Coordinates of N, CA and C in Angstrom, one line a residue:
X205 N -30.6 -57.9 -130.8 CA -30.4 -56.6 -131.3 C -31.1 -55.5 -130.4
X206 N -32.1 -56.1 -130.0 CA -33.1 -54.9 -128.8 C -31.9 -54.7 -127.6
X207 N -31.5 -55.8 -127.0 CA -30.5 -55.6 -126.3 C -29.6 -54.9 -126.5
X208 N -29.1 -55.3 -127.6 CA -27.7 -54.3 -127.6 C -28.0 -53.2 -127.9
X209 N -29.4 -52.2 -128.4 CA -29.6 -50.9 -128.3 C -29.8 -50.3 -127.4
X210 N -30.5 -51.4 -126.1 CA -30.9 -50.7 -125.2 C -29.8 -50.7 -124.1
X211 N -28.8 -51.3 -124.0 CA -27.2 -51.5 -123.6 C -26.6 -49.9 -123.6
X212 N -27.0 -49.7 -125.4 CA -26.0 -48.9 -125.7 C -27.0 -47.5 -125.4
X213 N -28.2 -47.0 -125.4 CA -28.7 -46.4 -124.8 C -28.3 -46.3 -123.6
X214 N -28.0 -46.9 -122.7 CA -27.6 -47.3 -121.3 C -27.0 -45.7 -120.5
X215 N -25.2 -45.7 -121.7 CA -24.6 -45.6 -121.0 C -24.3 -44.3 -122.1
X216 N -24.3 -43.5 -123.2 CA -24.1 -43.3 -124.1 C -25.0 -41.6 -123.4
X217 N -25.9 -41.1 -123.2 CA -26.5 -39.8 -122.8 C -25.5 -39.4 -121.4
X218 N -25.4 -40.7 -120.5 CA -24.7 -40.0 -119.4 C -22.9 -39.5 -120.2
X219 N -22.6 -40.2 -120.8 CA -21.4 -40.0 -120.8 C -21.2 -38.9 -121.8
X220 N -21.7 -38.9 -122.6 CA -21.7 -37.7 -123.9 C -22.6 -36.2 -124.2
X221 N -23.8 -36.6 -124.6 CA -25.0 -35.7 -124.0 C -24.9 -34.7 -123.2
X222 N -24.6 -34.8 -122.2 CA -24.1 -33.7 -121.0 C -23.1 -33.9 -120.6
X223 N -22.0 -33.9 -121.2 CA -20.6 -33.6 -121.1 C -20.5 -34.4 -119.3
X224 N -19.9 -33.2 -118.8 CA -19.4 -33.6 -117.4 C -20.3 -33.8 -116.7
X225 N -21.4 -33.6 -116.6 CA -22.7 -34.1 -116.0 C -23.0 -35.3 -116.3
X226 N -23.4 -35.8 -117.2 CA -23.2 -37.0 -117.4 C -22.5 -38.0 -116.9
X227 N -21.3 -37.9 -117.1 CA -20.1 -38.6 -116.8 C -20.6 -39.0 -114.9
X228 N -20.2 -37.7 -114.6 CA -20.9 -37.5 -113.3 C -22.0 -38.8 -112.6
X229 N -23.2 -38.3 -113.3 CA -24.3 -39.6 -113.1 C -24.2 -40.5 -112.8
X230 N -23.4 -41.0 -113.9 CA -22.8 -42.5 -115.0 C -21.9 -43.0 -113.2
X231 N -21.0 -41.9 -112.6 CA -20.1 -42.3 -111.6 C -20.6 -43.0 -110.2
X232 N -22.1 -41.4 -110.3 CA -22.8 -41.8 -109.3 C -23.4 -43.0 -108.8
X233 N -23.9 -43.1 -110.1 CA -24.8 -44.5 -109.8 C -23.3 -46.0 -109.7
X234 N -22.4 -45.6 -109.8 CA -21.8 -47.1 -110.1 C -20.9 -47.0 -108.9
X235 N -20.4 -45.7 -108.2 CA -19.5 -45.7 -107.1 C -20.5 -46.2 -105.6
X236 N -21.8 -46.0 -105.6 CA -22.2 -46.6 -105.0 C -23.3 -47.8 -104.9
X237 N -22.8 -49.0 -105.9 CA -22.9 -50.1 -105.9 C -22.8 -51.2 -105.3
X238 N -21.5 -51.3 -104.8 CA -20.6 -52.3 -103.7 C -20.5 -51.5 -102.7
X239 N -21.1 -52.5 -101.1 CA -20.1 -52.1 -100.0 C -18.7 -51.9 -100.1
X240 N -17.9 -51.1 -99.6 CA -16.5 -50.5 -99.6 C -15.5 -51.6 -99.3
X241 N -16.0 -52.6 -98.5 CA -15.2 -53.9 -98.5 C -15.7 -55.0 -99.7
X242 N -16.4 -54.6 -100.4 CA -16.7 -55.9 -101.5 C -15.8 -55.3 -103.1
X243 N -16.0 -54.3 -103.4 CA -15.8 -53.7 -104.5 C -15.4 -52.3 -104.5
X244 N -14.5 -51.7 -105.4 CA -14.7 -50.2 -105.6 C -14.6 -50.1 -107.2
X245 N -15.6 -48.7 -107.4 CA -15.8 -48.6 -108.6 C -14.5 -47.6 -109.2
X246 N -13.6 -47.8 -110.0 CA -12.8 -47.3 -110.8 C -12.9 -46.0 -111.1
X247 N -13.3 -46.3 -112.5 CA -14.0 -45.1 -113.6 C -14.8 -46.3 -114.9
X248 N -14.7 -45.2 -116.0 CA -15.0 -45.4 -117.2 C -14.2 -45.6 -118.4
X249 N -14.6 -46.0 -119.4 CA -13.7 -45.8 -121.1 C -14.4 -46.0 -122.2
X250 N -14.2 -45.1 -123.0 CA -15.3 -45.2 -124.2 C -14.0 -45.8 -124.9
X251 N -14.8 -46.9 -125.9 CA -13.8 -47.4 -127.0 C -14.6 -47.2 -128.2
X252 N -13.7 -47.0 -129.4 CA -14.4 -46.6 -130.6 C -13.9 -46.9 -131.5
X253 N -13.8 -48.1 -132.1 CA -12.8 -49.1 -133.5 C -13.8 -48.6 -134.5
X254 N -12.9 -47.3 -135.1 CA -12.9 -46.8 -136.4 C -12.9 -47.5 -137.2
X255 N -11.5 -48.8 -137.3 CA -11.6 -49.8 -138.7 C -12.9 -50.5 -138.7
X256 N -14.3 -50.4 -137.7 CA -15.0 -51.4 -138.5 C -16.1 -50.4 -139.0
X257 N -16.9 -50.3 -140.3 CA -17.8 -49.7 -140.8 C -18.5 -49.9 -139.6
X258 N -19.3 -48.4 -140.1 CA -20.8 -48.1 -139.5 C -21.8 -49.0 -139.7
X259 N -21.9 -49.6 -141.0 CA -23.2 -50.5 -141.0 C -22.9 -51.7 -141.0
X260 N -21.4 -51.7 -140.3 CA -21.2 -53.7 -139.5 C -21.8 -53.8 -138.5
X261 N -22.2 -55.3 -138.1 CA -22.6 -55.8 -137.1 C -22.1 -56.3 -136.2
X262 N -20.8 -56.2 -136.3 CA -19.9 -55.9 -135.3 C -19.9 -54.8 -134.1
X263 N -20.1 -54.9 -132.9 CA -19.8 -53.6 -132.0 C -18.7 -52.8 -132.4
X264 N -19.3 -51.4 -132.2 CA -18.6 -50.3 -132.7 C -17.5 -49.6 -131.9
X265 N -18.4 -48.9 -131.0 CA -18.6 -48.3 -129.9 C -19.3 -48.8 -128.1
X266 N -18.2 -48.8 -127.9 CA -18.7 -49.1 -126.5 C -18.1 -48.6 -125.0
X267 N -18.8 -49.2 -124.1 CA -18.3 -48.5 -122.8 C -17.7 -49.6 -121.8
X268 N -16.7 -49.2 -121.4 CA -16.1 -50.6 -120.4 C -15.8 -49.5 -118.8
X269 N -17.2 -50.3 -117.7 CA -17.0 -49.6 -116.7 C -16.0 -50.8 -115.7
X270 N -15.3 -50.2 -115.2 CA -13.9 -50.7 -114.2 C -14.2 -50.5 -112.5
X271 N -14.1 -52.0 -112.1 CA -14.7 -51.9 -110.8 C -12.9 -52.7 -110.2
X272 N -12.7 -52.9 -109.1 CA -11.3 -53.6 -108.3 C -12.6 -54.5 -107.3
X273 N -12.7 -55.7 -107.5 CA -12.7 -56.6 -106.4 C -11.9 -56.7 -105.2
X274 N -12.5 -56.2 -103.9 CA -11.5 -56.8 -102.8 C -11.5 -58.7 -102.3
X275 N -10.1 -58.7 -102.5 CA -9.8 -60.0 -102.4 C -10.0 -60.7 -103.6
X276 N -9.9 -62.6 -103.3 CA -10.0 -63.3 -104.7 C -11.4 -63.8 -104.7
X277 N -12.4 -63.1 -105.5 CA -13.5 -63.9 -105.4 C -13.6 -65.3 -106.5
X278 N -14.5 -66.0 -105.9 CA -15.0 -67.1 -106.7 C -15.7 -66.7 -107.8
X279 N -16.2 -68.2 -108.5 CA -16.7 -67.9 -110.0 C -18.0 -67.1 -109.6
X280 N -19.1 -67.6 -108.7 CA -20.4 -67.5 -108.5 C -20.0 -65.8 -107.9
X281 N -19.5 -65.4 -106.7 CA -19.6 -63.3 -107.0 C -19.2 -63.2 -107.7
X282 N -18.2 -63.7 -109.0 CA -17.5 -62.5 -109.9 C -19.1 -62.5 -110.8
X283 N -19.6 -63.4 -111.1 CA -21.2 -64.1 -112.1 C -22.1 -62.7 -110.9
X284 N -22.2 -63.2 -109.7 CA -23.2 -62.3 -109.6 C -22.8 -60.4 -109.3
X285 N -21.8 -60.5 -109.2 CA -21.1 -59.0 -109.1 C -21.4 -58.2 -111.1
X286 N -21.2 -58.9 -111.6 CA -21.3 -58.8 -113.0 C -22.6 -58.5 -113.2
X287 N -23.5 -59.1 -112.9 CA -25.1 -59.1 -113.1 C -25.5 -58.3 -111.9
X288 N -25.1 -57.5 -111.2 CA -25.4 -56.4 -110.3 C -25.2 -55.2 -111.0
X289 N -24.1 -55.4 -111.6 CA -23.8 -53.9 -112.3 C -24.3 -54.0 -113.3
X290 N -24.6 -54.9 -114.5 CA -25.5 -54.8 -115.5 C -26.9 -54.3 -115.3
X291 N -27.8 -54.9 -114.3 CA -28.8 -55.0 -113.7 C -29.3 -53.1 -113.7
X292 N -28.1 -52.7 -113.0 CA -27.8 -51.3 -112.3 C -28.5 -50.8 -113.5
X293 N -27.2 -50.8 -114.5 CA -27.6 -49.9 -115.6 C -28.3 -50.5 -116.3
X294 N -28.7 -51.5 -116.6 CA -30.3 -51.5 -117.9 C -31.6 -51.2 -117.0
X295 N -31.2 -50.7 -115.4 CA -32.4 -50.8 -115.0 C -32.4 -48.8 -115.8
X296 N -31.7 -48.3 -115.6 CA -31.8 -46.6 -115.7 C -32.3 -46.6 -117.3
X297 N -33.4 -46.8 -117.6 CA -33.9 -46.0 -119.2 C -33.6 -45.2 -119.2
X298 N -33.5 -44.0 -118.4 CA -33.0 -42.6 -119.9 C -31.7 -43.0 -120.1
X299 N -30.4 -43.6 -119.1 CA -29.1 -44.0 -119.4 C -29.3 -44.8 -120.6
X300 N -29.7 -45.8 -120.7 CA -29.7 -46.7 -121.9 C -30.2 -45.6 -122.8
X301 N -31.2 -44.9 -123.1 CA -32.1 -44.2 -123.8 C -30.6 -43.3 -124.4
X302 N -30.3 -42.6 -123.7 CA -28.7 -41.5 -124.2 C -27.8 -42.3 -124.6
X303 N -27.2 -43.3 -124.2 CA -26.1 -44.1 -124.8 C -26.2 -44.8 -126.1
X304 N -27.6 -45.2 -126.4 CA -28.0 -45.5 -127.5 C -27.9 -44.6 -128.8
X305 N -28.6 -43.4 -127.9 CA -28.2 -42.3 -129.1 C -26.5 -41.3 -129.2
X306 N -26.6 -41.8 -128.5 CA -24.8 -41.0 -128.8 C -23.9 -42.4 -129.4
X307 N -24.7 -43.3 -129.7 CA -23.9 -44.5 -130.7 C -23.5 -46.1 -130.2
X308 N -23.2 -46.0 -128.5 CA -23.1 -46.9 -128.2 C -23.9 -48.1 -128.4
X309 N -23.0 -49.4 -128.5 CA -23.1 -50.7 -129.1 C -23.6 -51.9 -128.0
X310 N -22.6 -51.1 -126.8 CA -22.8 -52.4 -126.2 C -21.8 -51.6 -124.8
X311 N -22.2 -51.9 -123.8 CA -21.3 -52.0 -122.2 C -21.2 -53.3 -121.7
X312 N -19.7 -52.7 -121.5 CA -18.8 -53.8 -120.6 C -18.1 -53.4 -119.4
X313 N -17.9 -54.7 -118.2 CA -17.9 -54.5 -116.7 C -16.3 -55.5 -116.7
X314 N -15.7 -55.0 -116.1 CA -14.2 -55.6 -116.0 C -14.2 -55.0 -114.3
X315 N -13.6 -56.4 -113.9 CA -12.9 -56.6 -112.9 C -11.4 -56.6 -112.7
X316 N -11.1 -56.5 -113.1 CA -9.3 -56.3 -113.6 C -9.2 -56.3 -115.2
X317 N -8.2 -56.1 -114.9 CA -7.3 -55.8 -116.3 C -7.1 -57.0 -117.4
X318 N -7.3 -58.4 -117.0 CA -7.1 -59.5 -117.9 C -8.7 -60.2 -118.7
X319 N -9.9 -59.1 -117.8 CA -11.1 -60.0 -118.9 C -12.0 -58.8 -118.4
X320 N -12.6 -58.7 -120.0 CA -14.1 -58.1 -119.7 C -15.2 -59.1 -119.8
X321 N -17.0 -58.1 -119.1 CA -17.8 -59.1 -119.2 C -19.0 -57.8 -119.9
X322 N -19.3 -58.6 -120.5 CA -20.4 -58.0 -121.7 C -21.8 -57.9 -120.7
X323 N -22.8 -56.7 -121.3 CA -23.8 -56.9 -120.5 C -24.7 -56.9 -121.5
X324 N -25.3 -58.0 -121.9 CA -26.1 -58.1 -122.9 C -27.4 -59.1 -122.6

């Protein structure tokens, strides 16, 4: 549970809190992550499943940041590319600190379009 608040702290101030500034931040820090030949960073998406109550324990609210892998990586970069960008953001407390308070649940890191990876 500490995790997932401090997840949701994460990402939750940059994106909401200060509107376009935020957002901004959130870009900064994740566009320059990967060398230009390993990765590029996408954007963002806030997801928010109204059908589950507020006081389930179910994730609510969350953030899914979008990176493109150049080329086909193996299991072991997609594992460590995953835990780079996680890494990124739980390392930024006031990010976790704002994301938490603007409600977020939990962030997630997708490499394409057919699977997310949870950062918990």
């Amino acid at each position: 549970m500490k995790t997932r608040l401090l997840i949701a702290a994460l990402i939750t101030p940059l994106l909401l809190s200060a509107g376009s500034a935020s957002a901004g931040n959130l870009d900064l820090l994740l566009s320059g992550l990967f060398p230009d030949n390993q990765a590029t960073y996408i954007g963002y998406e806030s997801v928010e499943r109204d059908i589950i109550p507020v006081a389930s324990a179910v994730d609510r609210k969350y953030l899914i940041v979008d990176f493109r892998l150049n080329g086909n990586p193996g299991n072991e970069q997609l594992q460590a590319s995953v835990h780079k960008v996680c890494m990124a953001l739980l390392k930024d407390r006031d990010l976790i600190r704002d994301l938490s308070n603007q409600g977020y649940d939990m962030v997630s890191v997708a490499f394409d379009r057919r699977s997310q990876f949870d950062c918990l």
